[in-house]
């Protein structure tokens, strides 16, 4: 039986060779928003994994939108040129489509990297003041963020659009707008973080307004022949917060604006969240959104085993699966999945000799004769 996980899929005009997606994963290793040797190594080896699509980590659309001082950015000619150099090197060795996740951290900005504890940086330590829909800190004791006014909203819409233009210039294949994990656009969506009394707060329609304006700005700024999608948190896992019903309404709204896919995660907005974690625990959210909107969906979250991923796609729960920590641990996960599921996967010719004897067609038609 042909593996569904290794069948191609179309995202708008972009065709992927299989349904395995490498999720955006923050590396906290940039300098002034610019990638360096770490990003070349990190993205380079993931681009040789055999996955159908690789996403670059959450990339800030302005300096103050970084989660940490080490976050990647795409807000200037310098950050654009630095990322272009990394991509040029990766593309010389890999044809894997590459996308980018555009983001603004909002009230969750200005923190230490996780290996340094992740606490908010003091202003005297190189931290900065944050912005948000409402003056509500993410965690008690943190600095109160400044509520965005009309000028601030316009500035950030323009920043997302400008980053999308830069992404197009350096040849990225797709964009994912980050509206999940408690960052700025999610902060507008959730009633726990959005207490505004203007056109951008209160009702569901109002809370969706700014994220939809941002999506429209990105979609308009990126070439029409390249897809734009959205990452969402399907629930805050907290009483009175954002939930699946509201997420479905938001998904339908972005679909009407030309959204090509939706990547379904959850949580991240509040320390009060209570999450029931287990294998594939977020898959039912992706399944519900796919069913109710008809959109191509990506499922993510403790998807670690090939048969598990195959079942998710084969049973129609999601169209694609995304791996994050699992593919950092095993950067050849797609190879191993293809071997287990009896499928073929692309591998660089320099590695063809590694094909196990038990899997004669794992890498397709190869030639490894030598003198």
Short mmCIF file of C-alpha atoms in Angstrom, two decimals:
data_model
loop_
_atom_site.label_atom_id
_atom_site.label_comp_id
_atom_site.label_asym_id
_atom_site.label_seq_id
_atom_site.Cartn_x
_atom_site.Cartn_y
_atom_site.Cartn_z
CA UNK A 1 0.00 0.00 0.00
CA UNK A 2 1.33 3.44 -0.94
CA UNK A 3 2.14 5.65 2.02
CA UNK A 4 -0.12 8.70 2.24
CA UNK A 5 2.53 10.55 4.23
CA UNK A 6 4.85 10.40 1.21
CA UNK A 7 2.32 11.46 -1.40
CA UNK A 8 2.73 14.98 -2.85
CA UNK A 9 0.43 17.84 -1.87
CA UNK A 10 -0.32 21.18 -3.43
CA UNK A 11 -0.39 24.38 -1.34
CA UNK A 12 -1.77 26.83 -3.82
CA UNK A 13 0.81 26.84 -6.63
CA UNK A 14 3.52 25.25 -4.44
CA UNK A 15 3.88 21.47 -4.71
CA UNK A 16 5.48 19.53 -1.87
CA UNK A 17 6.94 16.08 -2.49
CA UNK A 18 5.58 14.71 0.79
CA UNK A 19 3.46 15.70 3.79
CA UNK A 20 6.30 16.11 6.32
CA UNK A 21 6.87 19.70 7.46
CA UNK A 22 9.72 20.97 9.62
CA UNK A 23 8.13 23.40 12.06
CA UNK A 24 9.62 26.83 12.82
CA UNK A 25 11.94 26.47 15.83
CA UNK A 26 13.57 29.45 17.55
CA UNK A 27 17.36 29.16 17.82
CA UNK A 28 18.06 32.32 19.87
CA UNK A 29 21.39 32.58 18.06
CA UNK A 30 21.17 35.62 15.77
CA UNK A 31 23.16 38.82 16.16
CA UNK A 32 21.08 41.99 15.80
CA UNK A 33 18.49 39.93 13.93
CA UNK A 34 21.05 38.51 11.50
CA UNK A 35 21.72 34.79 11.05
CA UNK A 36 25.25 33.46 11.12
CA UNK A 37 27.17 30.20 10.94
CA UNK A 38 24.81 28.42 13.33
CA UNK A 39 21.82 29.08 11.07
CA UNK A 40 23.75 27.88 8.04
CA UNK A 41 24.54 24.59 9.78
CA UNK A 42 21.07 24.25 11.34
CA UNK A 43 19.05 25.00 8.21
CA UNK A 44 21.52 23.23 5.96
CA UNK A 45 21.29 19.85 7.61
CA UNK A 46 17.49 20.10 8.01
CA UNK A 47 17.22 20.91 4.30
CA UNK A 48 18.89 17.54 3.60
CA UNK A 49 16.39 15.64 5.75
CA UNK A 50 13.96 14.67 2.98
CA UNK A 51 11.05 16.68 4.48
CA UNK A 52 8.59 18.22 2.04
CA UNK A 53 8.82 21.75 3.51
CA UNK A 54 11.17 23.54 5.89
CA UNK A 55 10.11 26.61 7.88
CA UNK A 56 12.63 29.11 9.21
CA UNK A 57 12.07 30.04 12.84
CA UNK A 58 9.84 32.87 14.10
CA UNK A 59 11.33 35.94 12.45
CA UNK A 60 10.61 39.36 13.92
CA UNK A 61 9.24 42.11 11.70
CA UNK A 62 10.84 44.79 13.89
CA UNK A 63 13.61 44.76 16.47
CA UNK A 64 11.23 45.23 19.41
CA UNK A 65 9.18 42.27 18.16
CA UNK A 66 11.93 39.78 18.98
CA UNK A 67 11.30 37.30 21.76
CA UNK A 68 14.94 37.56 22.80
CA UNK A 69 17.94 39.60 21.64
CA UNK A 70 19.06 36.47 19.78
CA UNK A 71 15.96 36.20 17.60
CA UNK A 72 16.10 36.26 13.83
CA UNK A 73 14.72 39.36 12.11
CA UNK A 74 13.71 40.59 8.67
CA UNK A 75 13.26 44.33 9.18
CA UNK A 76 16.24 45.94 7.42
CA UNK A 77 18.52 45.68 4.43
CA UNK A 78 21.16 44.17 6.72
CA UNK A 79 18.93 41.40 8.07
CA UNK A 80 17.63 40.69 4.57
CA UNK A 81 21.13 40.41 3.12
CA UNK A 82 22.33 38.15 5.95
CA UNK A 83 19.42 35.75 5.52
CA UNK A 84 19.87 35.81 1.75
CA UNK A 85 23.49 34.64 2.17
CA UNK A 86 22.42 31.68 4.31
CA UNK A 87 19.63 30.72 1.92
CA UNK A 88 21.92 30.96 -1.09
CA UNK A 89 24.31 28.43 0.49
CA UNK A 90 21.51 26.06 1.55
CA UNK A 91 19.88 26.16 -1.87
CA UNK A 92 23.08 25.23 -3.63
CA UNK A 93 22.76 21.81 -1.97
CA UNK A 94 19.01 21.33 -1.50
CA UNK A 95 15.83 21.88 -3.51
CA UNK A 96 13.59 21.59 -0.43
CA UNK A 97 11.01 24.41 -0.41
CA UNK A 98 11.73 26.88 2.38
CA UNK A 99 9.22 29.11 4.12
CA UNK A 100 9.48 31.67 6.90
CA UNK A 101 7.33 32.41 9.92
CA UNK A 102 6.79 36.17 10.35
CA UNK A 103 6.14 37.19 13.93
CA UNK A 104 5.95 39.86 16.59
CA UNK A 105 6.29 38.81 20.21
CA UNK A 106 4.21 41.63 21.70
CA UNK A 107 4.15 41.41 25.49
CA UNK A 108 6.26 38.20 25.42
CA UNK A 109 9.27 40.05 24.00
CA UNK A 110 12.54 41.04 25.72
CA UNK A 111 13.41 37.80 27.49
CA UNK A 112 16.50 35.68 28.00
CA UNK A 113 16.95 32.55 25.88
CA UNK A 114 15.56 29.37 27.45
CA UNK A 115 19.00 28.03 28.43
CA UNK A 116 19.42 31.22 30.51
CA UNK A 117 16.07 30.81 32.25
CA UNK A 118 13.77 32.70 29.86
CA UNK A 119 12.96 35.50 32.32
CA UNK A 120 12.18 39.00 31.14
CA UNK A 121 15.28 41.15 30.63
CA UNK A 122 15.59 44.30 32.70
CA UNK A 123 16.05 47.53 30.78
CA UNK A 124 19.49 47.79 32.34
CA UNK A 125 20.34 44.35 30.93
CA UNK A 126 19.57 45.24 27.33
CA UNK A 127 15.83 44.63 27.53
CA UNK A 128 13.19 46.88 26.04
CA UNK A 129 9.62 47.99 26.66
CA UNK A 130 6.97 45.82 25.03
CA UNK A 131 3.73 46.55 23.21
CA UNK A 132 0.45 44.66 23.36
CA UNK A 133 -3.27 45.06 22.67
CA UNK A 134 -3.82 46.03 26.31
CA UNK A 135 -1.58 47.02 29.25
CA UNK A 136 -1.59 43.52 30.77
CA UNK A 137 1.75 41.80 31.42
CA UNK A 138 2.21 38.18 30.44
CA UNK A 139 3.36 37.22 33.94
CA UNK A 140 2.86 38.97 37.27
CA UNK A 141 5.85 41.12 38.12
CA UNK A 142 6.87 41.81 34.54
CA UNK A 143 6.85 45.32 33.04
CA UNK A 144 3.41 46.45 31.89
CA UNK A 145 3.32 46.58 28.09
CA UNK A 146 2.19 49.69 26.27
CA UNK A 147 -1.18 49.39 24.55
CA UNK A 148 -0.86 49.97 20.82
CA UNK A 149 -2.56 53.11 19.52
CA UNK A 150 -3.73 53.72 15.95
CA UNK A 151 -0.27 54.82 14.81
CA UNK A 152 1.31 51.76 16.39
CA UNK A 153 -1.14 49.42 14.68
CA UNK A 154 -0.43 51.01 11.32
CA UNK A 155 3.33 50.80 11.89
CA UNK A 156 3.14 47.08 12.67
CA UNK A 157 0.87 46.31 9.71
CA UNK A 158 3.41 48.03 7.50
CA UNK A 159 6.26 46.13 9.19
CA UNK A 160 4.65 42.77 8.43
CA UNK A 161 4.05 43.82 4.82
CA UNK A 162 7.62 45.06 4.41
CA UNK A 163 9.00 41.81 5.84
CA UNK A 164 6.85 39.90 3.33
CA UNK A 165 8.37 41.92 0.49
CA UNK A 166 11.84 41.13 1.78
CA UNK A 167 10.94 37.44 2.01
CA UNK A 168 9.83 37.55 -1.62
CA UNK A 169 13.04 39.24 -2.75
CA UNK A 170 15.24 36.53 -1.23
CA UNK A 171 13.15 33.83 -2.86
CA UNK A 172 11.32 32.25 0.04
CA UNK A 173 8.63 29.87 -1.16
CA UNK A 174 5.94 30.54 1.43
CA UNK A 175 5.11 32.62 4.50
CA UNK A 176 3.44 31.55 7.71
CA UNK A 177 1.92 34.41 9.73
CA UNK A 178 2.42 33.64 13.43
CA UNK A 179 -0.88 34.08 15.29
CA UNK A 180 -0.17 31.46 17.97
CA UNK A 181 1.73 30.74 21.18
CA UNK A 182 0.77 33.91 22.98
CA UNK A 183 2.59 36.31 20.66
CA UNK A 184 1.16 39.61 19.44
CA UNK A 185 -1.52 38.47 16.99
CA UNK A 186 -2.68 35.77 19.41
CA UNK A 187 -2.78 38.46 22.12
CA UNK A 188 -5.29 40.38 19.99
CA UNK A 189 -7.41 37.28 19.44
CA UNK A 190 -7.72 36.16 23.05
CA UNK A 191 -10.14 37.89 25.45
CA UNK A 192 -7.65 37.14 28.25
CA UNK A 193 -5.07 39.53 26.79
CA UNK A 194 -7.26 41.87 24.74
CA UNK A 195 -9.35 44.18 26.93
CA UNK A 196 -9.63 47.03 24.44
CA UNK A 197 -12.83 49.04 24.14
CA UNK A 198 -12.27 50.25 20.57
CA UNK A 199 -12.79 48.55 17.18
CA UNK A 200 -9.97 46.10 17.98
CA UNK A 201 -11.40 44.66 21.18
CA UNK A 202 -14.52 43.21 22.74
CA UNK A 203 -16.44 41.08 20.26
CA UNK A 204 -14.88 38.21 18.32
CA UNK A 205 -15.16 40.26 15.14
CA UNK A 206 -13.24 43.12 16.75
CA UNK A 207 -10.56 40.91 18.30
CA UNK A 208 -9.94 39.28 14.91
CA UNK A 209 -9.72 42.64 13.14
CA UNK A 210 -6.00 43.40 13.57
CA UNK A 211 -4.75 39.85 12.85
CA UNK A 212 -6.90 39.84 9.71
CA UNK A 213 -5.53 43.22 8.66
CA UNK A 214 -2.01 41.89 9.13
CA UNK A 215 -2.77 38.75 7.13
CA UNK A 216 -4.27 40.82 4.31
CA UNK A 217 -1.21 43.10 4.29
CA UNK A 218 1.15 40.11 4.07
CA UNK A 219 -0.94 38.39 1.40
CA UNK A 220 -1.01 41.58 -0.69
CA UNK A 221 2.75 42.12 -0.31
CA UNK A 222 3.83 38.56 -1.20
CA UNK A 223 3.68 37.30 -4.80
CA UNK A 224 0.30 35.81 -5.68
CA UNK A 225 1.95 32.63 -6.97
CA UNK A 226 3.42 31.82 -3.54
CA UNK A 227 1.20 30.62 -0.67
CA UNK A 228 0.64 32.40 2.65
CA UNK A 229 -0.64 30.48 5.66
CA UNK A 230 -1.27 31.05 9.37
CA UNK A 231 -0.24 29.34 12.57
CA UNK A 232 -2.87 29.38 15.29
CA UNK A 233 -3.27 28.26 18.86
CA UNK A 234 -6.60 26.45 18.81
CA UNK A 235 -7.14 27.01 22.53
CA UNK A 236 -5.59 28.92 25.43
CA UNK A 237 -6.23 25.92 27.68
CA UNK A 238 -7.59 28.45 30.19
CA UNK A 239 -11.08 29.38 31.32
CA UNK A 240 -12.59 32.30 29.44
CA UNK A 241 -9.85 32.27 26.80
CA UNK A 242 -9.51 31.66 23.09
CA UNK A 243 -11.00 28.33 22.04
CA UNK A 244 -11.61 26.01 19.10
CA UNK A 245 -14.92 27.59 18.09
CA UNK A 246 -13.30 31.03 17.81
CA UNK A 247 -10.28 29.54 16.04
CA UNK A 248 -12.55 27.98 13.45
CA UNK A 249 -14.20 31.35 12.82
CA UNK A 250 -10.77 32.95 12.42
CA UNK A 251 -9.65 30.17 10.06
CA UNK A 252 -12.72 30.72 7.90
CA UNK A 253 -12.01 34.46 7.83
CA UNK A 254 -8.38 34.05 6.70
CA UNK A 255 -9.48 31.46 4.15
CA UNK A 256 -11.68 34.11 2.57
CA UNK A 257 -8.63 36.39 2.37
CA UNK A 258 -6.63 33.79 0.47
CA UNK A 259 -5.02 31.73 3.22
CA UNK A 260 -3.50 28.59 1.70
CA UNK A 261 -3.02 26.48 4.84
CA UNK A 262 -3.41 26.58 8.61
CA UNK A 263 -0.90 25.16 11.09
CA UNK A 264 -2.75 24.15 14.24
CA UNK A 265 -0.97 24.36 17.59
CA UNK A 266 -2.26 25.49 21.00
CA UNK A 267 -1.46 27.34 24.21
CA UNK A 268 1.25 29.84 25.04
CA UNK A 269 -0.88 32.83 25.99
CA UNK A 270 -1.05 32.55 29.77
CA UNK A 271 0.90 30.89 32.58
CA UNK A 272 -2.50 29.80 33.91
CA UNK A 273 -2.91 27.29 31.07
CA UNK A 274 -3.62 23.68 31.99
CA UNK A 275 -2.70 21.34 29.14
CA UNK A 276 -3.48 17.65 28.90
CA UNK A 277 -0.33 16.58 27.03
CA UNK A 278 -0.03 13.24 25.27
CA UNK A 279 0.94 11.84 21.85
CA UNK A 280 -0.86 13.79 19.13
CA UNK A 281 -2.76 15.84 21.71
CA UNK A 282 -3.36 18.72 19.29
CA UNK A 283 -4.41 16.60 16.30
CA UNK A 284 -8.16 16.76 17.11
CA UNK A 285 -7.98 20.55 16.73
CA UNK A 286 -6.48 20.25 13.25
CA UNK A 287 -9.08 17.61 12.38
CA UNK A 288 -11.97 19.85 13.47
CA UNK A 289 -10.69 22.88 11.56
CA UNK A 290 -10.09 20.80 8.43
CA UNK A 291 -13.60 19.36 8.68
CA UNK A 292 -15.35 22.68 9.32
CA UNK A 293 -13.42 24.92 6.89
CA UNK A 294 -12.05 22.57 4.23
CA UNK A 295 -8.64 24.20 4.57
CA UNK A 296 -5.37 22.29 4.19
CA UNK A 297 -4.16 21.77 7.73
CA UNK A 298 -0.88 20.94 9.44
CA UNK A 299 -1.01 18.95 12.67
CA UNK A 300 1.78 19.34 15.21
CA UNK A 301 2.55 18.31 18.77
CA UNK A 302 4.14 15.09 20.04
CA UNK A 303 3.97 13.44 16.65
CA UNK A 304 7.06 11.26 16.89
CA UNK A 305 6.44 7.89 15.22
CA UNK A 306 6.13 7.20 11.47
CA UNK A 307 3.00 5.04 11.83
CA UNK A 308 1.43 7.75 13.99
CA UNK A 309 2.11 10.38 11.32
CA UNK A 310 0.90 8.06 8.56
CA UNK A 311 -2.38 7.43 10.40
CA UNK A 312 -3.05 11.13 10.91
CA UNK A 313 -2.75 11.82 7.19
CA UNK A 314 -4.33 8.57 5.97
CA UNK A 315 -7.36 9.02 8.24
CA UNK A 316 -7.91 12.59 7.03
CA UNK A 317 -7.25 14.21 10.40
CA UNK A 318 -4.77 16.60 8.78
CA UNK A 319 -3.16 17.05 5.39
CA UNK A 320 0.39 17.38 6.73
CA UNK A 321 2.28 16.76 9.94
CA UNK A 322 4.94 19.04 11.39
CA UNK A 323 7.88 17.96 13.50
CA UNK A 324 9.93 20.18 15.76
CA UNK A 325 11.82 18.68 18.71
CA UNK A 326 11.56 15.24 17.14
CA UNK A 327 13.44 16.27 14.01
CA UNK A 328 16.09 18.09 16.01
CA UNK A 329 16.68 14.82 17.83
CA UNK A 330 16.59 12.80 14.60
CA UNK A 331 17.36 15.02 11.58
CA UNK A 332 16.91 12.01 9.28
CA UNK A 333 13.40 11.25 10.56
CA UNK A 334 11.88 11.38 7.04
CA UNK A 335 14.43 8.78 5.84
CA UNK A 336 13.58 6.47 8.70
CA UNK A 337 9.84 7.03 8.20
CA UNK A 338 10.12 6.24 4.49
CA UNK A 339 11.99 3.03 5.29
CA UNK A 340 9.35 1.94 7.80
CA UNK A 341 6.42 2.84 5.54
CA UNK A 342 7.87 1.38 2.34
CA UNK A 343 8.18 4.74 0.61
CA UNK A 344 10.92 6.60 -1.26
CA UNK A 345 12.57 9.81 -0.13
CA UNK A 346 15.13 12.12 -1.71
CA UNK A 347 18.63 12.08 -0.28
CA UNK A 348 21.74 13.93 -1.44
CA UNK A 349 23.87 11.84 -3.80
CA UNK A 350 26.82 12.18 -1.43
CA UNK A 351 24.83 10.05 1.05
CA UNK A 352 23.46 7.42 -1.34
CA UNK A 353 25.99 4.87 -0.07
CA UNK A 354 24.28 5.01 3.34
CA UNK A 355 21.13 3.35 2.00
CA UNK A 356 20.64 0.16 4.07
CA UNK A 357 20.74 -3.11 2.15
CA UNK A 358 17.23 -3.94 3.38
CA UNK A 359 15.76 -0.88 1.60
CA UNK A 360 16.88 -1.13 -2.01
CA UNK A 361 14.61 1.68 -3.24
CA UNK A 362 14.62 3.99 -0.24
CA UNK A 363 16.44 6.76 -2.14
CA UNK A 364 14.82 5.93 -5.49
CA UNK A 365 17.03 5.21 -8.49
CA UNK A 366 20.65 5.58 -7.42
CA UNK A 367 24.08 4.67 -8.67
CA UNK A 368 26.85 3.99 -6.18
CA UNK A 369 29.41 2.14 -8.27
CA UNK A 370 33.03 2.99 -7.52
CA UNK A 371 36.49 1.87 -8.61
#
